[in-house]
Short mmCIF file of C-alpha atoms and ligand atoms in Angstrom, two decimals:
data_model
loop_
_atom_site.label_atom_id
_atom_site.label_comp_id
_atom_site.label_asym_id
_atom_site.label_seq_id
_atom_site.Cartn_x
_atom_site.Cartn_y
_atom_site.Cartn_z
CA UNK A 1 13.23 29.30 -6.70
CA UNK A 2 17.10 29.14 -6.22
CA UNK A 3 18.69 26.81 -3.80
CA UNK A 4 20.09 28.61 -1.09
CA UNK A 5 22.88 26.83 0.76
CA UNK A 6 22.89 26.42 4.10
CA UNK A 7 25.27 24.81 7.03
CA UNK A 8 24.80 20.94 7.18
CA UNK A 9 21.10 19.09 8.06
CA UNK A 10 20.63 20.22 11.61
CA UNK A 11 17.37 21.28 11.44
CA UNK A 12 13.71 19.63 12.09
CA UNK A 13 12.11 17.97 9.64
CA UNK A 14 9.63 16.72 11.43
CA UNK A 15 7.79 20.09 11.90
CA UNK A 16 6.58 20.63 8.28
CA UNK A 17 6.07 16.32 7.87
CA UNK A 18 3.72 16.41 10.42
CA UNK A 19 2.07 19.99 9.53
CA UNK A 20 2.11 18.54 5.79
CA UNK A 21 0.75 14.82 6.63
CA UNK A 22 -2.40 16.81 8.49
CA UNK A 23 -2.87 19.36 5.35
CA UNK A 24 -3.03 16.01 3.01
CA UNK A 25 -5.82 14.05 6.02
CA UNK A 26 -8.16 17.23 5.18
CA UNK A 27 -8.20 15.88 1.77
CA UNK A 28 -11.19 13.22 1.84
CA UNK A 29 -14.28 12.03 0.33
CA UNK A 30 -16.32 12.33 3.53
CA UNK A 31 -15.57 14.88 5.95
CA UNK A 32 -15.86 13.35 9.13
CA UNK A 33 -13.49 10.24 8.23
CA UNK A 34 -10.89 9.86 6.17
CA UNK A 35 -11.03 8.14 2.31
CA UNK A 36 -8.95 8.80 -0.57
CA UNK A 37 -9.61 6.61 -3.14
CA UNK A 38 -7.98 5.90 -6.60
CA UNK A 39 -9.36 8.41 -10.05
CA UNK A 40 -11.55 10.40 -7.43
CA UNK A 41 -11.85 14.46 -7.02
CA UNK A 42 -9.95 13.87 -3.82
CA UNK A 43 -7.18 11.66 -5.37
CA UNK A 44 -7.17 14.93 -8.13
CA UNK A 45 -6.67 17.48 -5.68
CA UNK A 46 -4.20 15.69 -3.37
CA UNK A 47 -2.11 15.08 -6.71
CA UNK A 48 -2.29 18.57 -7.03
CA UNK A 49 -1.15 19.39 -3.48
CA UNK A 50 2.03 16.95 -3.50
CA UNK A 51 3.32 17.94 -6.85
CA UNK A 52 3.05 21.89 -5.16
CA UNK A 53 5.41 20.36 -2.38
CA UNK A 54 7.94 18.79 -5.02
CA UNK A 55 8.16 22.01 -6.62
CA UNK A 56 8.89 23.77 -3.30
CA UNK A 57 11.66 20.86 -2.91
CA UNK A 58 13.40 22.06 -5.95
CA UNK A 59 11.81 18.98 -8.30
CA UNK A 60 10.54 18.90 -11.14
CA UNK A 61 7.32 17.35 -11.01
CA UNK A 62 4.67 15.44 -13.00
CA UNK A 63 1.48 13.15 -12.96
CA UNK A 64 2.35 10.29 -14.77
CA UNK A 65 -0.36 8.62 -17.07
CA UNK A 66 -2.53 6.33 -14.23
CA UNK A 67 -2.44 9.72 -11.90
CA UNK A 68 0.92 8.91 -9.76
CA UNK A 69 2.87 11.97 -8.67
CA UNK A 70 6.30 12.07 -10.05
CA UNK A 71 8.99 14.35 -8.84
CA UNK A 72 12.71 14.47 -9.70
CA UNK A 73 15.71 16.32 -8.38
CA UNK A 74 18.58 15.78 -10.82
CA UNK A 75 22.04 15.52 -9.75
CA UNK A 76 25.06 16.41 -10.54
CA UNK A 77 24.53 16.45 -14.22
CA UNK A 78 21.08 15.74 -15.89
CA UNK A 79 19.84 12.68 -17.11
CA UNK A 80 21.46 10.52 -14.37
CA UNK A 81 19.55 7.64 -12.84
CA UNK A 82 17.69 7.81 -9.85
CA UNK A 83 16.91 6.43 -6.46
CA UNK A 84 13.42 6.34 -6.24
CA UNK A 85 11.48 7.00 -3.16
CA UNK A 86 8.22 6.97 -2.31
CA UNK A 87 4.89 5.52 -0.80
CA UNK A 88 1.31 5.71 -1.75
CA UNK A 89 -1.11 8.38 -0.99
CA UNK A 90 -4.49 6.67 -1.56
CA UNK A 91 -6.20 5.45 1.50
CA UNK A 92 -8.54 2.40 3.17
CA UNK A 93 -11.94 3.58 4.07
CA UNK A 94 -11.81 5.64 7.39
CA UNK A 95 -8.43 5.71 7.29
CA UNK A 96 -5.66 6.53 9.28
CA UNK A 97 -3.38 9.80 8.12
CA UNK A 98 0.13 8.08 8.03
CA UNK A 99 -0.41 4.49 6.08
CA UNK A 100 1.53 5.71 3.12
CA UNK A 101 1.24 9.61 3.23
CA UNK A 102 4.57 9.47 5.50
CA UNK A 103 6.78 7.76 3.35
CA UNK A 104 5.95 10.11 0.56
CA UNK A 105 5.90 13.46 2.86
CA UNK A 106 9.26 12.78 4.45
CA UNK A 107 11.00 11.52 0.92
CA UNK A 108 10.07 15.24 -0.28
CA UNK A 109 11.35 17.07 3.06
CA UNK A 110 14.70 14.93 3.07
CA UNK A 111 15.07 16.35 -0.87
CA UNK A 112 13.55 20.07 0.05
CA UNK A 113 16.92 19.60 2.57
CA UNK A 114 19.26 18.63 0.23
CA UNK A 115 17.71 21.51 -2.21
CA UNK A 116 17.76 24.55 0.66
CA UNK A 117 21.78 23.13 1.12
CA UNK A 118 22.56 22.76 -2.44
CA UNK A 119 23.64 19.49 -2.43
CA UNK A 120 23.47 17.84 -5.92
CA UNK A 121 24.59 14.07 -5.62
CA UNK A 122 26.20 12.03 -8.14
CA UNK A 123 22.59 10.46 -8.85
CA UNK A 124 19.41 11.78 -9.44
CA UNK A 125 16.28 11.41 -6.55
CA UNK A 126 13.11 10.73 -7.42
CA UNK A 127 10.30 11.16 -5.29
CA UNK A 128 7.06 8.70 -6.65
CA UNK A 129 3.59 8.95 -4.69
CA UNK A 130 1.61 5.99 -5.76
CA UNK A 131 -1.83 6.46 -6.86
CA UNK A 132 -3.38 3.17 -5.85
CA UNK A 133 -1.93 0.92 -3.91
CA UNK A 134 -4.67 -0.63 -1.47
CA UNK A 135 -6.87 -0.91 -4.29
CA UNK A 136 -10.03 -0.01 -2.31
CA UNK A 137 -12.31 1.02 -5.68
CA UNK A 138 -11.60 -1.89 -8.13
CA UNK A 139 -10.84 -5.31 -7.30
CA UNK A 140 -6.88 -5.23 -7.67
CA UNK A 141 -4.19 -3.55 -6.18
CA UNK A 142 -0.91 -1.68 -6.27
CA UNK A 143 -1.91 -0.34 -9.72
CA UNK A 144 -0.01 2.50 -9.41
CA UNK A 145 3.85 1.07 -8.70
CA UNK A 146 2.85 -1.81 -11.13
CA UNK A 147 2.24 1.04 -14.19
CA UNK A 148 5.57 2.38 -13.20
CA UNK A 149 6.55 -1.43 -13.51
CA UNK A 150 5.37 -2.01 -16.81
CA UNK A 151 3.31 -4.90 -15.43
CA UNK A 152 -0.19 -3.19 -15.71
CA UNK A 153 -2.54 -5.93 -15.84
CA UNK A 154 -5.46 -4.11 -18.57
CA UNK A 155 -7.51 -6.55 -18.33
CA UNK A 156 -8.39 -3.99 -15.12
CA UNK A 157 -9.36 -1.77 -16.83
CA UNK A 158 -13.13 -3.62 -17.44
CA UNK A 159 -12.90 -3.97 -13.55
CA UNK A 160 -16.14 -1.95 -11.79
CA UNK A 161 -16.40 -0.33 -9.05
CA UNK A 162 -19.61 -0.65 -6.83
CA UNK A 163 -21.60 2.12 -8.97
CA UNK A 164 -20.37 0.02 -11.69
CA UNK A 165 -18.00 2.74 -13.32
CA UNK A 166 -15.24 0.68 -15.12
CA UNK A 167 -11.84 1.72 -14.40
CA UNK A 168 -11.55 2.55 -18.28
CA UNK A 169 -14.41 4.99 -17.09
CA UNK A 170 -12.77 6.66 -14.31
CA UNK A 171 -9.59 6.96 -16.33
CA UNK A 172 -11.32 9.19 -18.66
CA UNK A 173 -13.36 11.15 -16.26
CA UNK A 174 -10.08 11.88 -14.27
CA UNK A 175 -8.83 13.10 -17.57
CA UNK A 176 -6.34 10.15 -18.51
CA UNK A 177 -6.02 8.29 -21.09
CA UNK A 178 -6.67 4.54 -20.45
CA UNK A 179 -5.18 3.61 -23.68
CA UNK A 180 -1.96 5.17 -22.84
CA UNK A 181 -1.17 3.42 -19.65
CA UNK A 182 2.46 2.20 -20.83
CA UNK A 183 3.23 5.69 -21.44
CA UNK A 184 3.79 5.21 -17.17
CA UNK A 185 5.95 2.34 -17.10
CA UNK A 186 9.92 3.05 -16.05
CA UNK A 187 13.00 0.80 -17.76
CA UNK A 188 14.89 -0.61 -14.92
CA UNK A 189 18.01 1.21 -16.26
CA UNK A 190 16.64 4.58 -14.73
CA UNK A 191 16.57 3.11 -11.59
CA UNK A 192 19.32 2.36 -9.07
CA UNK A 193 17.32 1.03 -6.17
CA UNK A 194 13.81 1.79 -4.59
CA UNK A 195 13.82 2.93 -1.17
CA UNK A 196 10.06 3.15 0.79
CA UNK A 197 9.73 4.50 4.45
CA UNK A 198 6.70 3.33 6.09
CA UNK A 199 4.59 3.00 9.42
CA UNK A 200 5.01 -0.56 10.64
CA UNK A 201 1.21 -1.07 11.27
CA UNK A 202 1.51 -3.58 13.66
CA UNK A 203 3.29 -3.61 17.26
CA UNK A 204 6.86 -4.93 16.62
CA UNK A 205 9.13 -1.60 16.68
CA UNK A 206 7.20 -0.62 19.86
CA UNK A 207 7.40 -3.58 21.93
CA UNK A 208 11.30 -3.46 21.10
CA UNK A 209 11.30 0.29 22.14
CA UNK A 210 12.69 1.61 18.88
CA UNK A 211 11.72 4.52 16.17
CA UNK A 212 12.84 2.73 13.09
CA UNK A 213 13.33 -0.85 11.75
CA UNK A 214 15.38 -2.02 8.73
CA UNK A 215 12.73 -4.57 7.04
CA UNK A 216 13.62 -7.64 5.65
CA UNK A 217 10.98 -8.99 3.24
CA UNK A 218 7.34 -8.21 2.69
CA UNK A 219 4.82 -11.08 2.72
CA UNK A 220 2.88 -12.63 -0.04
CA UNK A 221 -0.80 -12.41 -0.18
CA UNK A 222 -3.49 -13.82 -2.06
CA UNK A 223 -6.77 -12.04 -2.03
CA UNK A 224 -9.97 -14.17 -3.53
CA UNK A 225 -13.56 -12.75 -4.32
CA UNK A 226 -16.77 -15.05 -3.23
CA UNK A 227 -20.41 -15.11 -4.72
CA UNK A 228 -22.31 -17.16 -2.51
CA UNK A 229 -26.32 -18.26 -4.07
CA UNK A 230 -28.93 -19.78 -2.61
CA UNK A 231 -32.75 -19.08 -2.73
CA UNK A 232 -34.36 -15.99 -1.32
CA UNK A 233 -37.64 -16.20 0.51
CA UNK A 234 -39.89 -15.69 3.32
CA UNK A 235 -38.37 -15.30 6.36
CA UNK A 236 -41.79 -16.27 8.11
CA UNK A 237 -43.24 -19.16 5.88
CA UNK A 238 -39.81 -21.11 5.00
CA UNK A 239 -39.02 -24.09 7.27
CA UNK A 240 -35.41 -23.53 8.69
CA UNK A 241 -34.54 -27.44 7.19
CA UNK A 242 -36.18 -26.54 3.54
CA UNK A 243 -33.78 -22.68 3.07
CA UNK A 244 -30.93 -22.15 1.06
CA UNK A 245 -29.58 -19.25 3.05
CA UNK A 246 -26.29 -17.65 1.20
CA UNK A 247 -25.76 -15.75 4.68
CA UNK A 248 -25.39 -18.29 6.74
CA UNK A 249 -23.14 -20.21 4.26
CA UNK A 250 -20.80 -17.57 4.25
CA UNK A 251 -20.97 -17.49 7.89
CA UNK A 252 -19.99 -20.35 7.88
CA UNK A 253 -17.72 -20.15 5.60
CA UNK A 254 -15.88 -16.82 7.33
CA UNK A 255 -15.28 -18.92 10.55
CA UNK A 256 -13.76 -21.57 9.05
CA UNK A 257 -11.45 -19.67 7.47
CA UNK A 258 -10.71 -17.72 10.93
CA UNK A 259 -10.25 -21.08 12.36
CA UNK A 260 -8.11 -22.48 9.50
CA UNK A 261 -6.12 -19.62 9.95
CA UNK A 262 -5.88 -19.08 14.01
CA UNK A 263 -3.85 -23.19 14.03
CA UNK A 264 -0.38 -22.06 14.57
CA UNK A 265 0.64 -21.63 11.11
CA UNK A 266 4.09 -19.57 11.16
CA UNK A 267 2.47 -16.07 10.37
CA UNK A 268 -0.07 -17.16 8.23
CA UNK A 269 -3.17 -14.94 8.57
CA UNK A 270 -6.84 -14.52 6.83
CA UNK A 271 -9.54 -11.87 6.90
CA UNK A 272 -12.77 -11.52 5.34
CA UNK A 273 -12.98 -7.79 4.81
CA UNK A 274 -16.26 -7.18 2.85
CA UNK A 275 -18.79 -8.78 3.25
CA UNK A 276 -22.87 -7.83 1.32
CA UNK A 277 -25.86 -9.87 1.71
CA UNK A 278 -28.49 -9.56 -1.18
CA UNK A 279 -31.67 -8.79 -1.04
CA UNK A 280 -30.43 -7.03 2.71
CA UNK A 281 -34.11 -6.41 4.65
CA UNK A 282 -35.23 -8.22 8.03
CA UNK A 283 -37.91 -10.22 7.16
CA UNK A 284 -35.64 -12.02 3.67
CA UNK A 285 -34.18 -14.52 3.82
CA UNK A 286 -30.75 -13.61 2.00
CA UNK A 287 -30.42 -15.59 -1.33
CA UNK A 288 -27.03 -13.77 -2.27
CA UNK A 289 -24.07 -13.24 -0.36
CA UNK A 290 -20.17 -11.84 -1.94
CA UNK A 291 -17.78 -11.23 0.42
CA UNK A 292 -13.65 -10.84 0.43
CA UNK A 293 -10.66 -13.45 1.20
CA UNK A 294 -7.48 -12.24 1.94
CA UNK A 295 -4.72 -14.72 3.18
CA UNK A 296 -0.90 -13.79 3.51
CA UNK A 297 1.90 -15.46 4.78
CA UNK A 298 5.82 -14.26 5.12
CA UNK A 299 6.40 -18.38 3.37
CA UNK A 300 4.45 -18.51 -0.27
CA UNK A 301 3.91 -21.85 0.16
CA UNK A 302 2.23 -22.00 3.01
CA UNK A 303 -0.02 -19.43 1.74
CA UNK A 304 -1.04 -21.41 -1.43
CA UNK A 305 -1.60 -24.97 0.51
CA UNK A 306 -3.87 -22.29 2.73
CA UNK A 307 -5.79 -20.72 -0.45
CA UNK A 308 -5.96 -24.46 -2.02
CA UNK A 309 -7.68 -25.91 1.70
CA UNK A 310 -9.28 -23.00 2.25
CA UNK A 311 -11.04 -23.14 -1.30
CA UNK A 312 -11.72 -27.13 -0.45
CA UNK A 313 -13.58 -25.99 2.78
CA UNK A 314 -15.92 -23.60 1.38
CA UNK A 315 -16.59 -25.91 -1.64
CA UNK A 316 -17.77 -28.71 1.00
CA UNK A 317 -19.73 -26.15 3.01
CA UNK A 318 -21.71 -24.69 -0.25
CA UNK A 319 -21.60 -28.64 -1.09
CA UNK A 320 -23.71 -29.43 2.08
CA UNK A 321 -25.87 -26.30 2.12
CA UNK A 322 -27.11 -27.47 -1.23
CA UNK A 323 -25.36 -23.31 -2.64
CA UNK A 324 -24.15 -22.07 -5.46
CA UNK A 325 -20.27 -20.86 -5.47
CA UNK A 326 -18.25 -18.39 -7.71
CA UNK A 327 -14.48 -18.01 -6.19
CA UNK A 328 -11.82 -15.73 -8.29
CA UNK A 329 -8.64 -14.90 -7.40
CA UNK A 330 -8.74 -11.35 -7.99
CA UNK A 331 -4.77 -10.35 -6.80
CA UNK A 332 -1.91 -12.70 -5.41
CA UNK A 333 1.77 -11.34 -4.65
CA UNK A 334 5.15 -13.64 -3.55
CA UNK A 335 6.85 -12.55 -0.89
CA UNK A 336 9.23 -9.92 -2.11
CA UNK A 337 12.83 -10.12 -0.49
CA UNK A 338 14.57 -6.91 0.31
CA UNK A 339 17.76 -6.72 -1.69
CA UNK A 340 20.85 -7.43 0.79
CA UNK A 341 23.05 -4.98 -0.03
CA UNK A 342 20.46 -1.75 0.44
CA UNK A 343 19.47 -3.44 3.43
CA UNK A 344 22.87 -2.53 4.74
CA UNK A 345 22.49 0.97 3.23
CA UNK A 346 19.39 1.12 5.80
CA UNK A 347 20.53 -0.79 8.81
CA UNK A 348 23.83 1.34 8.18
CA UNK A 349 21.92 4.78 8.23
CA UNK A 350 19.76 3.61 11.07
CA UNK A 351 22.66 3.16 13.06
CA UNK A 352 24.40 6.25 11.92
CA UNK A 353 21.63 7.99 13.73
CA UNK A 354 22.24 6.61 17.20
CA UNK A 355 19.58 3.49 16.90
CA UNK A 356 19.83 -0.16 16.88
CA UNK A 357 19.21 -1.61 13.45
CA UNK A 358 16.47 -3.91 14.27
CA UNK A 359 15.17 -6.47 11.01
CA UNK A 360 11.75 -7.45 10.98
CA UNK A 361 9.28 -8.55 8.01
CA UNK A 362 6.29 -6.39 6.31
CA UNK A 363 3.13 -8.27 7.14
CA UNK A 364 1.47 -5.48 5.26
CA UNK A 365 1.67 -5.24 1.63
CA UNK A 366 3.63 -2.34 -0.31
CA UNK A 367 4.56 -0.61 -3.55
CA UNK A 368 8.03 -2.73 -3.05
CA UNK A 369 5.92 -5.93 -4.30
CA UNK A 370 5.41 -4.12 -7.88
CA UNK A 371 8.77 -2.21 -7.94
CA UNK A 372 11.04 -5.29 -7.53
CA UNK A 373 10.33 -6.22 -11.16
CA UNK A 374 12.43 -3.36 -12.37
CA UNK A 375 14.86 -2.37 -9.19
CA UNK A 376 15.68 -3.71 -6.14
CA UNK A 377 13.80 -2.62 -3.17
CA UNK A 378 14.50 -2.05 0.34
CA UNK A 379 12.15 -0.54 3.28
CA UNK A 380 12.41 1.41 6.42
CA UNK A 381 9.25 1.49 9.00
CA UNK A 382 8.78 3.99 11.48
CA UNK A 383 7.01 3.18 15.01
CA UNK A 384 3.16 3.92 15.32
CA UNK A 385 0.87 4.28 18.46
CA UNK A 386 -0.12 0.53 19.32
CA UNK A 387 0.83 -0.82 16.30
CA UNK A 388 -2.72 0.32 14.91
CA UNK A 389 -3.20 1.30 11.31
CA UNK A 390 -5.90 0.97 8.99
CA UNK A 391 -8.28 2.32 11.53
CA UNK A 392 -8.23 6.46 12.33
CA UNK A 393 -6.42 6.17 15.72
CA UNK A 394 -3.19 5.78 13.76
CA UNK A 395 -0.19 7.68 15.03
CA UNK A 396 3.11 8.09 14.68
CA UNK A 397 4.87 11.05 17.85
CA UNK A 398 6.87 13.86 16.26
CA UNK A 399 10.03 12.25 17.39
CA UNK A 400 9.65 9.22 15.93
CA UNK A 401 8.56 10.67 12.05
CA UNK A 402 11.72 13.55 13.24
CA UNK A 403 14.05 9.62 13.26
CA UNK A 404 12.82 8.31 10.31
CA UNK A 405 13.48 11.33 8.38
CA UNK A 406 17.21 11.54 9.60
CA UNK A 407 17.45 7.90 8.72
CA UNK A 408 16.50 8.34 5.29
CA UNK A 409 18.44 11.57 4.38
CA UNK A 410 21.25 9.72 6.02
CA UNK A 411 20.57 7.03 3.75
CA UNK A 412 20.39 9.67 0.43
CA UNK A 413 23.24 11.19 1.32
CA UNK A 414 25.44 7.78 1.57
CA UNK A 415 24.18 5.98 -0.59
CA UNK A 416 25.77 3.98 -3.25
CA UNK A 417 24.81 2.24 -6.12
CA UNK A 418 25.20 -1.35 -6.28
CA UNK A 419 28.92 -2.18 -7.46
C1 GLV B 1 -2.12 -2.60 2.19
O1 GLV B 1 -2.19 -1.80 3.09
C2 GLV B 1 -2.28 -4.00 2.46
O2 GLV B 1 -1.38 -4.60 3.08
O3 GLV B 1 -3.34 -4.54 2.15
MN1 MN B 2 -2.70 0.38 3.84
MN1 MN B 3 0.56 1.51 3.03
#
């Protein structure tokens, strides 16, 4: 389609972000709640959907070889390097719409603008939706920015999911080629900076009244995997003093950790996510438990004196209750620093459109953590409803995704590369 060129950005954005965020939500596994998950039909068809919008935007667009969407609108001359945007479009079980989804709707209506004006810039944009980045099916995450990365662990690939498909599996099922993963990865020279808009997920931007924030660094995280074993039996004929119950060892195990965590240490924070108890009937006594750690903290070293005492408690709890233990580290981040200077390209847009430019730090993990081995990364978060995400009473109000999208096409059309 040719670019038609119009008068400068006046118009909404927000309209066809929100229309588009609610066409991509209809995309799920199970109908009544909302999951996306990574080398699925769903993940094939949403693909499919994006790349449609792209196109529309005037890109050219692709799925890369671990099933990320790839779209590029070249500037003023071809083979220029880009500034990547982006965000990821799988989801958490019974998920909210806008974890992820927004950044990567609103990067493709800020370049469908610059296409329907005819503005070509003296860089390229590039639009990326990540195919995995909360890494809901196999035990490790942000698999999608890291192929882009070139730091694609594949020793994931023998990872299995909980039908006990191997990734390598999926891959081929999906129709990629797990052998060809590198075939993904980006050289840092293509890249002039990477740029994510997000939803805070957590209460910060409201409490301070204001749409946007300019983020300063997202926090580390370590997350661990547990196999807890003791001795099934007879829930009837087994004194309580003679069981070796793997459920209430990780009961035990799950509170300590919540109390480890709750003792005023600056920010950190643990959950135990997952949790499955093995044989599972009423009248067993459970003689196999696994469940989840994850433990972040905006300081890396307090998170790893956390994971090291945290890993000391459990091993004296399974100690005294006389259980087996299996602990793995199955995915641990630093805290990644936004880059200074595109900081000030976001704090400068932000304030360009009327706001204050308010810094705060990503509790949340994001794509940033993979990208910032080849490009430096900065992030803008939009206000949601209560600061609740992960859950399906997520929001974000018109006029808020309507600022963040002014922000960022503010920030494409200023933006500099670093000098
Ligand atoms: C991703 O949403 C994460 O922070 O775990
Ligand atoms: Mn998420
Ligand atoms: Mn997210």
């Amino acid at each position: 389609m040719e670019a038609k060129v119009t008068g400068p950005n006046s118009l909404s954005l927000s309209d066809e972000i929100v229309r588009r965020i609610h066409a991509l939500a209809a995309i799920s596994e199970t109908p009544d709640n909302l999951s996306r998950i990574f080398l699925t039909p769903e993940h094939r068809a949403a693909a499919d959907l994006v790349m449609g919008w792209m196109r529309d935007a005037g890109m050219a667009a692709r799925l890369d070889a671990i099933g990320n969407v790839c779209g590029r609108y070249d500037g003023e001359r071809t083979g220029l390097p880009c500034l990547m945007l982006g965000s990821h479009y799988d989801t958490v079980r019974d998920a909210g719409r806008w974890d992820g989804p927004l950044g990567l709707i609103t990067a493709i209506a800020c370049v469908g603008d610059l296409h329907r004006r005819g503005v070509r810039l003296p860089f390229a944009v590039e639009v990326t939706g990540f195919a995995d980045e909360e890494g809901v099916r196999f035990a490790s995450t942000l698999l999608g920015s890291r192929a882009i990365a070139g730091t694609f662990d594949e020793s994931a690939l023998g990872g299995r999911d909980k039908q006990g498909i191997t990734m390598r599996e999926a891959m081929v099922a999906f129709g990629l080629d797990p052998d060809h993963i590198g075939a993904a990865a980006r050289a840092p020279s293509e890249l002039l900076a990477y740029v994510e808009l997000h939803i805070e997920q957590g209460p910060v931007l409201e409490a301070n009244k204001l749409p946007v924030g300019v983020v300063t660094a997202i926090a580390g995280a370590t997350r661990l995997a547990v196999e807890l074993r003791g001795t099934a039996g007879h829930a009837g004929t087994v004194p309580m003093a003679l069981r070796r119950d793997a459920l209430a060892g990780a009961a035990e195990c799950i509170v300590a950790i919540e109390e480890f965590c709750s003792s005023d240490r600056d920010g950190l924070v643990g959950t135990v996510g997952y949790i499955n108890a093995m044989p599972g009937a009423t009248n067993v006594i459970p003689g196999m438990v696994s469940f989840t750690i994850d433990i972040r903290s905006p300081r890396d070293s307090y998170r790893k004196l956390a994971v090291t005492d945290i890993v000391r408690h459990i091993e004296e709890i399974v100690k005294r209750r006389d259980l087996q233990l299996d602990i793995n580290v199955t995915h641990e981040n630093r805290t990644v620093p936004c880059a200074p200077w595109l900081q000030k390209h976001v704090a400068e847009a932000v304030k360009a459109e009327g706001f204050r430019a308010f810094e705060l730090p990503s509790g949340a993990g994001h794509d940033g953590m993979a990208m910032i081995d080849i490009a430096d990364v900065a992030m803008l978060f939009v206000r949601c409803r209560g600061g609740v995400s992960h859950n399906p009473a997520e929001h974000v109000d018109d006029a808020d995704v309507e600022a963040g999208a002014k922000v960022l096409l503010r920030l494409i059309e200023n933006f500099k590369p670093k000098g």
